[in-house]
Coordinates of N, CA and C and ligand atoms in Angstrom, one line a residue:
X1 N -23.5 10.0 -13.1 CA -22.5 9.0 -12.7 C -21.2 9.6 -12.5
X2 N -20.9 9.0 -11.6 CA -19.1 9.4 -10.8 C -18.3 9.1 -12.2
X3 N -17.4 10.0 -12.6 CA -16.2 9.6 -13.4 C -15.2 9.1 -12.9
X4 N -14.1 7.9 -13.2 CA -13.4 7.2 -12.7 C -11.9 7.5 -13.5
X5 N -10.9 8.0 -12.7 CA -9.8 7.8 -13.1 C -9.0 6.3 -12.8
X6 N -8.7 5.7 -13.5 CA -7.8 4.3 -13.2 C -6.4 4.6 -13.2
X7 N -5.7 4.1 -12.1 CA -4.5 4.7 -11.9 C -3.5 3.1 -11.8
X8 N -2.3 3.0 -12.5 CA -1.9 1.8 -12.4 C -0.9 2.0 -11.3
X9 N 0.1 0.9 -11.4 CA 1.0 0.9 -10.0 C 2.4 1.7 -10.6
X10 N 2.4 1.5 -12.2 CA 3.9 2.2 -12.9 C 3.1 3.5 -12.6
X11 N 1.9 4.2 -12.8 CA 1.5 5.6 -12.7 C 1.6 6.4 -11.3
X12 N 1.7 5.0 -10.2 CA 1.8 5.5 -8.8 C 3.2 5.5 -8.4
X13 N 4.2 4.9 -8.6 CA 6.0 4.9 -8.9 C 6.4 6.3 -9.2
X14 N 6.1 6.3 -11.0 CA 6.6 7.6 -11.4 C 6.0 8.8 -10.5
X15 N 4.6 9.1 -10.0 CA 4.3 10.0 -9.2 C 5.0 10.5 -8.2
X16 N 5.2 9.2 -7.6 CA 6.6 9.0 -6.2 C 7.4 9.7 -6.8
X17 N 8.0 9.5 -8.0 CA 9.8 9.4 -8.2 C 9.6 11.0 -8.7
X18 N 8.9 11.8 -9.2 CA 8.9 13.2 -9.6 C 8.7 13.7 -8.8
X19 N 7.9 13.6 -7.6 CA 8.2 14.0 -6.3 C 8.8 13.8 -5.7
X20 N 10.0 13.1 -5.6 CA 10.8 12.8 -4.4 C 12.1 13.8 -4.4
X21 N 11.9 14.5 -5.5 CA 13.4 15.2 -5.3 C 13.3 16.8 -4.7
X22 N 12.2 17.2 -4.7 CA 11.8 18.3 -3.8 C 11.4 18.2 -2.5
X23 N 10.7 16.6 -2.0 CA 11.0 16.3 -1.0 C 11.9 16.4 0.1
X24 N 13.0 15.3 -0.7 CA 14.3 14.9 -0.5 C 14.8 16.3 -0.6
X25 N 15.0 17.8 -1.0 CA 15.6 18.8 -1.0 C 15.3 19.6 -0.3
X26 N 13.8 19.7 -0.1 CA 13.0 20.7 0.7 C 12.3 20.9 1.7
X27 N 11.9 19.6 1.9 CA 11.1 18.8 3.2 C 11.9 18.1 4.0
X28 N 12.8 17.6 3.8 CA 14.1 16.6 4.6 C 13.4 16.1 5.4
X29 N 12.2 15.4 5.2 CA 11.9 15.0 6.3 C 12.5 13.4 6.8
X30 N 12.5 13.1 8.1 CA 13.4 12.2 9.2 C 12.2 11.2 9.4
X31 N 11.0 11.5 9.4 CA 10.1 10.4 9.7 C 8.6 10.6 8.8
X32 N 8.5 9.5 8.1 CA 6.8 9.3 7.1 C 5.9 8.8 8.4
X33 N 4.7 9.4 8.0 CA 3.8 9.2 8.8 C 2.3 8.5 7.8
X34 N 2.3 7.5 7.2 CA 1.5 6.7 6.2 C 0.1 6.8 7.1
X35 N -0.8 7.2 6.0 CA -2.3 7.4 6.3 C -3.0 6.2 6.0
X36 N -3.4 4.9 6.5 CA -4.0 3.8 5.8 C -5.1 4.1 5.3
X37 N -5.9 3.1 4.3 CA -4.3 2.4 3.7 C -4.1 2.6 3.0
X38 N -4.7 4.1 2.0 CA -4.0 4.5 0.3 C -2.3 5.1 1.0
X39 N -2.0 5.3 2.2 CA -0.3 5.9 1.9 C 0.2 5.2 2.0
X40 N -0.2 3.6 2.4 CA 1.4 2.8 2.7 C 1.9 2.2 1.4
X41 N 1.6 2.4 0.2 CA 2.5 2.0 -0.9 C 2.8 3.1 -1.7
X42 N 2.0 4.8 -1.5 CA 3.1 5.3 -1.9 C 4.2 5.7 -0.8
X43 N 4.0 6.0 0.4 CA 4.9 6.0 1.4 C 6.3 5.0 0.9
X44 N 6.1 3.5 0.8 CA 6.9 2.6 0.5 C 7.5 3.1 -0.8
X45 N 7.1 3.0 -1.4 CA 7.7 3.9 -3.0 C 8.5 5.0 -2.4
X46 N 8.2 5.7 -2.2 CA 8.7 7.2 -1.7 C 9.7 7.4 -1.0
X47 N 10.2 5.8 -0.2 CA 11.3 6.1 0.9 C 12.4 5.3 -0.2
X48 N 12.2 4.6 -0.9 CA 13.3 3.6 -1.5 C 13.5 5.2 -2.6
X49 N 13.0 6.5 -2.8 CA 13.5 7.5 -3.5 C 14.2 8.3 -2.8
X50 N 13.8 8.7 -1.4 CA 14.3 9.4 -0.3 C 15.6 8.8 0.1
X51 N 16.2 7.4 -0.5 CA 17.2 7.2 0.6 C 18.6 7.7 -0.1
X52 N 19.0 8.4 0.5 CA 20.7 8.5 -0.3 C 21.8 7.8 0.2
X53 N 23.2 7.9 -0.5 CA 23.9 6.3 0.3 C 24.3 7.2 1.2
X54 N 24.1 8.1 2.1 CA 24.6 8.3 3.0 C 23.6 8.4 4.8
X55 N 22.6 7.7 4.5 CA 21.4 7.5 5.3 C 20.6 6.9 5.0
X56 N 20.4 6.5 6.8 CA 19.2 5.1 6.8 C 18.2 5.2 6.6
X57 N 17.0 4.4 6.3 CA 15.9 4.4 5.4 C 15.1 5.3 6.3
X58 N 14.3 6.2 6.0 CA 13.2 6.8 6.6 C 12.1 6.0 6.5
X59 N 12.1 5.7 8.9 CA 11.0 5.2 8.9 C 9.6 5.2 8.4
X60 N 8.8 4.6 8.4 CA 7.0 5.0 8.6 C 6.8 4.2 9.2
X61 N 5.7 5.2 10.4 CA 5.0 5.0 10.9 C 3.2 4.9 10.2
X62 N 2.7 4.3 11.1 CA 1.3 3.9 10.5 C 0.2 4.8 11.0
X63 N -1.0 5.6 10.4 CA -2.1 5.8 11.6 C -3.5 5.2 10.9
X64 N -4.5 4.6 11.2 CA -5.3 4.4 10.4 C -6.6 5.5 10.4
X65 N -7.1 6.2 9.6 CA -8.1 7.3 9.7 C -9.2 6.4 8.7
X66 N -10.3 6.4 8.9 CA -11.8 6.2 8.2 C -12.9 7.3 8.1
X67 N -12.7 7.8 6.6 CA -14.2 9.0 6.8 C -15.1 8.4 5.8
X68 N -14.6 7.5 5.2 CA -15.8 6.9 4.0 C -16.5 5.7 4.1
X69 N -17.5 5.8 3.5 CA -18.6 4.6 4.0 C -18.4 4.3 2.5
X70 N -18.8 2.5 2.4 CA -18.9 2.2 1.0 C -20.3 2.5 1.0
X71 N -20.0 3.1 -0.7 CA -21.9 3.3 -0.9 C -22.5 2.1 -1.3
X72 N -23.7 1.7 -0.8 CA -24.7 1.0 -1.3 C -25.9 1.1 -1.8
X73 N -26.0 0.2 -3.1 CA -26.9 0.4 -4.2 C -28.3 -0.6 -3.7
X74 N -27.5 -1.5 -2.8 CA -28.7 -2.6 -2.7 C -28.7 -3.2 -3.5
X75 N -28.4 -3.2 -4.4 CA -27.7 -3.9 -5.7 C -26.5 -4.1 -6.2
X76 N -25.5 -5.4 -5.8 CA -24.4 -5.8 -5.8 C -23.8 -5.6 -7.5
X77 N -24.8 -6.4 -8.1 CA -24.0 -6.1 -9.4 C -23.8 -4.4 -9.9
X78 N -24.5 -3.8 -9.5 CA -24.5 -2.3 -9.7 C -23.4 -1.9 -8.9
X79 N -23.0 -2.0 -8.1 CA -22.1 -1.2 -7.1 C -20.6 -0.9 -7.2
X80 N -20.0 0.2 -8.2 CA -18.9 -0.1 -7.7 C -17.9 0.8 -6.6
X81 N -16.8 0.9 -7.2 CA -15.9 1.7 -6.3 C -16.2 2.8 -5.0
X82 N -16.7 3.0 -5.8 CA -17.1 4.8 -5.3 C -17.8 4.3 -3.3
X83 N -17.0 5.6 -3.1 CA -17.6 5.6 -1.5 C -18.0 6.9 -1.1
X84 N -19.2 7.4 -0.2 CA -19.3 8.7 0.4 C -18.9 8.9 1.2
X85 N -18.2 10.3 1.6 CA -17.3 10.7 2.6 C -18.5 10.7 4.3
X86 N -18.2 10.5 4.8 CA -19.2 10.0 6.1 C -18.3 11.5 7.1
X87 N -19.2 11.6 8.0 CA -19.6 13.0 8.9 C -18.2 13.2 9.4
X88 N -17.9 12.1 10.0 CA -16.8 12.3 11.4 C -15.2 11.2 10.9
X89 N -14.5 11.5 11.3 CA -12.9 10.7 11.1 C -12.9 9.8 12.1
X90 N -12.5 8.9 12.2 CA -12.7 7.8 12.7 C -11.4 7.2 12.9
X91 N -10.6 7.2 14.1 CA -9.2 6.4 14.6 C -9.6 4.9 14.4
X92 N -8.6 4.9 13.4 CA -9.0 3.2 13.5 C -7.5 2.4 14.0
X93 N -6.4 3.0 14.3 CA -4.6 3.1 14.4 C -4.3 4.3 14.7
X94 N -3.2 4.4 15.6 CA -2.2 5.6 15.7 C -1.1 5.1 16.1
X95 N -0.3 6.0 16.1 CA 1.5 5.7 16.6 C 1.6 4.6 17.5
X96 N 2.7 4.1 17.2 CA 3.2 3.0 17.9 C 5.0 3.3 18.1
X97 N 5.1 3.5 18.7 CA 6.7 3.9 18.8 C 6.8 3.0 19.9
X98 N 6.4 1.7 20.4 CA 6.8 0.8 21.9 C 7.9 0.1 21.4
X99 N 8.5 0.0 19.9 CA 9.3 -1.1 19.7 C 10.7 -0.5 19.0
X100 N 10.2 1.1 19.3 CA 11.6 1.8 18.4 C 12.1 2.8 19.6
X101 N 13.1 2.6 20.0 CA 14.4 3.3 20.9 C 14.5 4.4 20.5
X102 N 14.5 5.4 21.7 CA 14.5 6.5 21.3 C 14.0 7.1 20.4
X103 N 12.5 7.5 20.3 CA 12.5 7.6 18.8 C 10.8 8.5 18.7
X104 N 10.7 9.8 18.4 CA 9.6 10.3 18.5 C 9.4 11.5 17.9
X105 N 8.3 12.3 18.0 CA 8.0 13.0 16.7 C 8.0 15.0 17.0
X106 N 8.8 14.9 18.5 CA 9.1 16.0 18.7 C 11.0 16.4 17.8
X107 N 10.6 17.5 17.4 CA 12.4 18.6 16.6 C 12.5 17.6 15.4
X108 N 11.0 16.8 14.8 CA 11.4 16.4 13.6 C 11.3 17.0 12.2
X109 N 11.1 16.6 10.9 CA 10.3 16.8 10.2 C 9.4 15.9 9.5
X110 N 8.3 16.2 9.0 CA 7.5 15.1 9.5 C 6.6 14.5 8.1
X111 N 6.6 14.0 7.5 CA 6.1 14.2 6.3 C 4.8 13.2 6.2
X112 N 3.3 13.1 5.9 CA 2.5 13.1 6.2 C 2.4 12.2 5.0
X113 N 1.6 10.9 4.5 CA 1.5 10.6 3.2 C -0.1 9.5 3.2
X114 N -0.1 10.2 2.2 CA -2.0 9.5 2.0 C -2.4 9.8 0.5
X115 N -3.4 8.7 -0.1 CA -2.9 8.8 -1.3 C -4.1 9.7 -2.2
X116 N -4.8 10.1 -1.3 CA -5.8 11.6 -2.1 C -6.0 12.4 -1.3
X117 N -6.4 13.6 -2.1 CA -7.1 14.8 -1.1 C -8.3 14.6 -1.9
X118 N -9.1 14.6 -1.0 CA -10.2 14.9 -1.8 C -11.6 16.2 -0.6
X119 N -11.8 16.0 0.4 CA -12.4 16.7 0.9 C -11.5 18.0 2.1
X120 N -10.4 16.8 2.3 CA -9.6 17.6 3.1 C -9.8 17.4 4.8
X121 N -10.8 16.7 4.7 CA -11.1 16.3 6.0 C -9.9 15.6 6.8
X122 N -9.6 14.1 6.0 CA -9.1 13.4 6.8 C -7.3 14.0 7.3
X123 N -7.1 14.8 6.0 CA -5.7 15.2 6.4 C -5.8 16.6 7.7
X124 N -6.8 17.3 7.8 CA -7.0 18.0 8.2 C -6.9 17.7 9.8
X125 N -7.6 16.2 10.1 CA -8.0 15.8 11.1 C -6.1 15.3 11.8
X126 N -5.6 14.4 10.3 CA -4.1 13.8 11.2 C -3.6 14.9 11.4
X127 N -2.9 16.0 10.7 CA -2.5 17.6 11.0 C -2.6 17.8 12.6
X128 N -4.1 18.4 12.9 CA -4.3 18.4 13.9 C -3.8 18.1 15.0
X129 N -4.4 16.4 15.0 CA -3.8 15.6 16.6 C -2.8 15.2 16.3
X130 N -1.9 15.1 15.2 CA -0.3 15.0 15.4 C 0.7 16.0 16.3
X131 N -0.3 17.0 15.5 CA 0.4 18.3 16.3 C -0.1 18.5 18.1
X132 N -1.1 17.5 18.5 CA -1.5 17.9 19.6 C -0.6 17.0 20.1
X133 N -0.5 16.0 19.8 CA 1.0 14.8 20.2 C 2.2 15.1 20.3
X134 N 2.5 16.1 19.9 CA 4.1 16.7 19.5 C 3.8 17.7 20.7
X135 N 3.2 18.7 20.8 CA 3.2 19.6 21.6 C 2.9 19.0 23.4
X136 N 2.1 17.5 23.8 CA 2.2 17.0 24.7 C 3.5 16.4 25.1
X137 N 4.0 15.8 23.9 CA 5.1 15.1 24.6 C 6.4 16.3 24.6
X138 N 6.6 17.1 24.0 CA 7.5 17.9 24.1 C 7.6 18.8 25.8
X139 N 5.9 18.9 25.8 CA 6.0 19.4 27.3 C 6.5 18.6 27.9
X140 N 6.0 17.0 28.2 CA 6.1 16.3 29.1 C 7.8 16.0 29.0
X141 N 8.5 16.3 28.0 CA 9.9 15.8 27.9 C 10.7 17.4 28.2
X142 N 10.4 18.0 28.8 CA 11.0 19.5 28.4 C 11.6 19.8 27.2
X143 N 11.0 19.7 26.1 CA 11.5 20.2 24.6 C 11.0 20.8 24.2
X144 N 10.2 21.8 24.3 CA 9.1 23.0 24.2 C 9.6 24.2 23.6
X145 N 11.0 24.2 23.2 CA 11.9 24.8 22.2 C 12.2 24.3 20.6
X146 N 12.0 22.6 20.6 CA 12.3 22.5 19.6 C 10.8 22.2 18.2
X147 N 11.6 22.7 17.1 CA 10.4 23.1 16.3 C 10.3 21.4 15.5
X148 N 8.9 21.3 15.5 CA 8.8 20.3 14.4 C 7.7 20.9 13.5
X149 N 8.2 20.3 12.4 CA 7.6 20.6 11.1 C 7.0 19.1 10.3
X150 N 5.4 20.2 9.8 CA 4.6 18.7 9.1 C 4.4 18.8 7.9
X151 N 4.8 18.0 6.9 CA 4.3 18.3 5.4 C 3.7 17.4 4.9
X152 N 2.9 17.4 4.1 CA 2.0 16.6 3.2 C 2.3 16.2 2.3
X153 N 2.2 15.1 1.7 CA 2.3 14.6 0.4 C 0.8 13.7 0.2
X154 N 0.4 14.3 -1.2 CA -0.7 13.0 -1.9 C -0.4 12.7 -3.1
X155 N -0.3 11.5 -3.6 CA -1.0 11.3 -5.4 C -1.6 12.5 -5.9
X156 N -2.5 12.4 -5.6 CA -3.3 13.0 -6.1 C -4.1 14.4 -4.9
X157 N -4.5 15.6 -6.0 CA -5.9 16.4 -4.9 C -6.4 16.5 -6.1
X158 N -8.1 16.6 -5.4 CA -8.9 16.9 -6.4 C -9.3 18.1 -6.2
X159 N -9.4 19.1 -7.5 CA -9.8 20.5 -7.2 C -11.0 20.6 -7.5
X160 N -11.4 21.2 -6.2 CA -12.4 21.1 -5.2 C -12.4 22.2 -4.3
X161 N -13.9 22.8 -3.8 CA -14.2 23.1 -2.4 C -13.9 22.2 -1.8
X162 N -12.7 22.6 -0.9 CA -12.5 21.4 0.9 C -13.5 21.9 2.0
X163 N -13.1 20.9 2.9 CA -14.2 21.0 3.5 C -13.2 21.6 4.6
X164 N -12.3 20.5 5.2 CA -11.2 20.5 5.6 C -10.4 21.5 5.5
X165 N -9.2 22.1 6.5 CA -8.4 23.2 6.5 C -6.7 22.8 6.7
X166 N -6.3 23.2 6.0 CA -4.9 22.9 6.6 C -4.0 24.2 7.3
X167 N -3.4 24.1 8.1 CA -2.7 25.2 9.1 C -2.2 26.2 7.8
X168 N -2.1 27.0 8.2 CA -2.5 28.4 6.7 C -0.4 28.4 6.5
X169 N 0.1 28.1 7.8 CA 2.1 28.1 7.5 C 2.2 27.2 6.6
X170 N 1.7 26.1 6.5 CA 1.9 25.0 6.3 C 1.6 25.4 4.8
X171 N 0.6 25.7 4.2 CA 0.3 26.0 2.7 C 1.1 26.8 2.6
X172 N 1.0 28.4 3.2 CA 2.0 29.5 2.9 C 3.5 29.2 2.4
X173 N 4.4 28.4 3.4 CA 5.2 27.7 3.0 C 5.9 26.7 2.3
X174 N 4.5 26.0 1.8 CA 4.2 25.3 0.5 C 5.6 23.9 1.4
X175 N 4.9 23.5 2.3 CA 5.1 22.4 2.8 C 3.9 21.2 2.5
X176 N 3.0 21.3 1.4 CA 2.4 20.7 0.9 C 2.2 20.6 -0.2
X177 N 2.5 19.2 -0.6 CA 2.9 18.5 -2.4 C 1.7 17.5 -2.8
X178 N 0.9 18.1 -3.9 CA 0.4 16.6 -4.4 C 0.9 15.9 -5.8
X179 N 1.3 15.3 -5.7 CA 1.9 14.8 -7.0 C 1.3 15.3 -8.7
X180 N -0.2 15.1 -8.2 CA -1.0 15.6 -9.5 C -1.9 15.7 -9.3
X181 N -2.6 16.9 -9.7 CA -4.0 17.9 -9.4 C -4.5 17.0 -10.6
X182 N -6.0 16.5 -10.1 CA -6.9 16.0 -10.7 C -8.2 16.6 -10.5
X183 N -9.3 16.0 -11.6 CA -10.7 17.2 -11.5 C -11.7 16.1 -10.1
X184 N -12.9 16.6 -9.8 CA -13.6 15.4 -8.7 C -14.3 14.8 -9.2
X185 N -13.3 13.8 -9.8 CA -13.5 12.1 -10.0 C -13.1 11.1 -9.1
X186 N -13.8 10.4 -9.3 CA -13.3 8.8 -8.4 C -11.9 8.4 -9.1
X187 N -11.2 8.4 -8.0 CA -9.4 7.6 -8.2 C -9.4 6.0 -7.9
X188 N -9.6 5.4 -8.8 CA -9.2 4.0 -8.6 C -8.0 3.4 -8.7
X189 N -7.0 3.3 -7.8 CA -5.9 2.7 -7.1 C -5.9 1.0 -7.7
X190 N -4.8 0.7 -7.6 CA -4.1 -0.4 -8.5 C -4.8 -1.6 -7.0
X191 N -4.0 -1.2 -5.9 CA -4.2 -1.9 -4.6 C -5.8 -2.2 -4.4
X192 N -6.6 -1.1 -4.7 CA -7.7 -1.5 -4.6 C -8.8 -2.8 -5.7
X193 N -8.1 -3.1 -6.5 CA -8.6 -3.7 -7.7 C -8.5 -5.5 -7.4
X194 N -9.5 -5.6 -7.6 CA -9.4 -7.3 -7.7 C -9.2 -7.9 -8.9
X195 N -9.6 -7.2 -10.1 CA -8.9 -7.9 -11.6 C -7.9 -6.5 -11.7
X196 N -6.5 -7.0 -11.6 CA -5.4 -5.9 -11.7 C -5.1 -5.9 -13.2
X197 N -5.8 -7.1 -14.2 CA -5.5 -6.9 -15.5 C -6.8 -6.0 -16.4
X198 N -7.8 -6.4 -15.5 CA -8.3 -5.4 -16.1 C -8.8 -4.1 -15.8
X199 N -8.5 -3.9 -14.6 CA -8.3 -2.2 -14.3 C -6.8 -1.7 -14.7
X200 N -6.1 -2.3 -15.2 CA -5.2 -2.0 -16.1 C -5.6 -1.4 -17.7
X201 N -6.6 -2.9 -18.1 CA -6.9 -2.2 -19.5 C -7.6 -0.9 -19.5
X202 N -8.3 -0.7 -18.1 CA -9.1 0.3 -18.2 C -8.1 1.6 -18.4
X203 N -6.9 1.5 -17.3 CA -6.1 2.7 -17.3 C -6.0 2.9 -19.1
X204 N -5.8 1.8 -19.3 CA -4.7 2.1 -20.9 C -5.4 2.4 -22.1
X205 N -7.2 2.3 -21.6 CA -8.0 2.9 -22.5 C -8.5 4.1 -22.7
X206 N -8.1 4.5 -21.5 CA -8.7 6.2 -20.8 C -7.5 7.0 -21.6
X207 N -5.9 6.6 -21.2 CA -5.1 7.0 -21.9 C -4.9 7.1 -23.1
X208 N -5.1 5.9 -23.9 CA -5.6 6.3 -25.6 C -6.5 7.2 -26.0
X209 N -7.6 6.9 -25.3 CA -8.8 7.5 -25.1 C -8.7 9.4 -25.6
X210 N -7.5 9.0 -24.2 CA -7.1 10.8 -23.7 C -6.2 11.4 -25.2
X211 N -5.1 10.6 -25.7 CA -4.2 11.0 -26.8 C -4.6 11.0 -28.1
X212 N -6.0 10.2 -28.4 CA -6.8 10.2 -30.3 C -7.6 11.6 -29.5
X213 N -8.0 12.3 -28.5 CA -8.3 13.7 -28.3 C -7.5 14.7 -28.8
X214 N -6.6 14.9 -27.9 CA -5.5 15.5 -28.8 C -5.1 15.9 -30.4
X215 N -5.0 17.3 -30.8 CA -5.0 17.7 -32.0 C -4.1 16.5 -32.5
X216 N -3.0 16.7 -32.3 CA -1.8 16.0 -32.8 C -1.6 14.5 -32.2
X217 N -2.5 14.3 -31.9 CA -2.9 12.4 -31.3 C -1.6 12.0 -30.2
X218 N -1.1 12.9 -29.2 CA 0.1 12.6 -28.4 C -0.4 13.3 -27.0
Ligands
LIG1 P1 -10.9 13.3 2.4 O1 -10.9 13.3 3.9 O2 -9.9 14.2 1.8 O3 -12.3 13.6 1.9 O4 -10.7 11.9 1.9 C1 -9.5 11.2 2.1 C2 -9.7 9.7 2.1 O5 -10.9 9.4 1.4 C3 -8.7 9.1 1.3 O6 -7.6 8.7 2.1 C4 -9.4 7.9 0.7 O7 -9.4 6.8 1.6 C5 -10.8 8.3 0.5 N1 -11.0 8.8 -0.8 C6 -11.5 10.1 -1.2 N2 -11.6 10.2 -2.5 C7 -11.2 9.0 -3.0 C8 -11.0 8.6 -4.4 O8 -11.2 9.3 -5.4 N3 -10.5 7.3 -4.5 C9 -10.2 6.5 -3.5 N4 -9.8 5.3 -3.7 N5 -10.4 6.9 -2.2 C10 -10.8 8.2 -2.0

C-alpha cells in the first residue's frame, strides 16, 4: 500500500513563505506560470510573498497539463487518493494573453509553479513547449536577442528515479526550488480533500506520530 503524506493549507503557506525569499532574490521572476491545478494555490500564496511595495503583483498565467489517471479498484469504498501516472501529457489549457496588453513571455523571467515532482514528466513537458513558444514568438517579433529564463518551483519532489528531464542550465544553475524533498509517497493536498477536518486530523496525527519517534519527543 501507497504511504500517504497529508499536507494542510498552514503546511502549504509556510512552504510558500520559506521559499519566497530566494525567489524574490534569485529568480526575480516578472511572470508565474501556474500548472493546474496543484500550482494555482501555491502560485497564489507565492505572489502575495513576491510582492514588495515597490511593485505590481506578479501575474499568473494558467496552463492545464494531465498525466494521471485516477486509479480504479472497482471498488468505490476501497479507492482512495492515489492516481497512476498515465503514458503521455495531455493539454488540457495553455496561455492566454488575449486580455493582457502588451504582455508576453519573451526577455522574461519566468517562474514555473506546480505543486509536486514526482516523475518529472509533466514539468519536463511545460519546460519544453514554453520554451518552444518563447523562441517562436521572439522570432516572429524580432527579439531573437533577448534571453528568457525559466525556473521551477514545487511543494514538494519526491526522491526518486525521474522519468522526465529538465534542461541540464536550468538544474546547473539551480534555477530550480522544491520547497521540501519528500520520500515516494502519495501527497495529499488540503484542496483535494472533501472532509478538510479530517484530513487535517490525519495531518496532525502523522505529525505526533512523527515527534513520540523522536529520541527527545520534538
Ligand atoms: P509527474 O509528471 O512529475 O509524474 O507528476 C506531476 C503531476 O502528477 C502533479 O502535478 C500532480 O497532478 C500529479 N501527482 C504526482 N504525484 C502526486 C502526489 O503525490 N499527490 C498528488 N496529489 N498529485 C500527484
Amino acid at each position: 500500500m501507497v504511504q500517504r503524506k497529508y499536507i494542510t493549507y498552514n503546511q502549504v503557506h509556510k512552504l510558500c513563505q520559506e521559499s519566497a525569499q530566494k525567489i524574490l532574490n534569485e529568480f526575480k521572476p516578472s511572470l508565474m506560470i501556474a500548472i493546474g491545478g496543484g500550482g494555482y494555490v501555491p502560485a497564489r500564496i507565492l505572489r502575495s510573498f513576491l510582492k514588495t511595495k515597490d511593485s505590481a503583483n506578479i501575474p499568473i498565467q494558467a496552463i492545464g497539463l494531465s498525466l494521471y489517471e485516477k486509479l480504479s479498484t472497482g471498488n468505490s469504498s476501497s479507492s482512495g487518493p492515489e492516481e497512476k501516472a498515465g503514458h503521455t501529457v495531455t493539454r488540457t489549457q495553455w496561455l492566454d494573453f488575449s486580455a493582457v496588453k502588451n504582455s508576453d513571455l519573451v526577455g522574461r523571467n519566468i517562474l514555473i509553479v506546480d505543486e509536486v515532482d514526482d516523475t518529472r514528466t509533466t514539468l519536463q513537458y511545460a519546460v519544453q513547449e514554453l520554451q518552444k513558444d518563447v523562441e517562436m514568438a521572439a522570432e516572429k517579433m524580432g527579439r531573437k536577442g533577448e534571453e528568457t529564463r525559466f525556473f521551477v518551483f514545487v511543494l514538494h519532489n519526491k526522491n526518486k528515479d525521474k522519468k522526465g528531464v529538465l534542461p541540464e542550465d536550468m538544474m546547473r544553475e539551480g534555477r530550480y526550488l522544491a520547497a521540501e524533498t519528500v520520500g515516494d509517497e502519495w501527497c495529499c493536498y488540503p484542496w483535494e480533500a472533501t472532509d478538510i477536518d479530517e484530513h487535517d486530523r490525519l495531518a496532525a496525527e502523522a505529525e505526533s506520530k512523527k515527534s513520540a519517534s523522536k529520541p527527545n519527543g520534538n
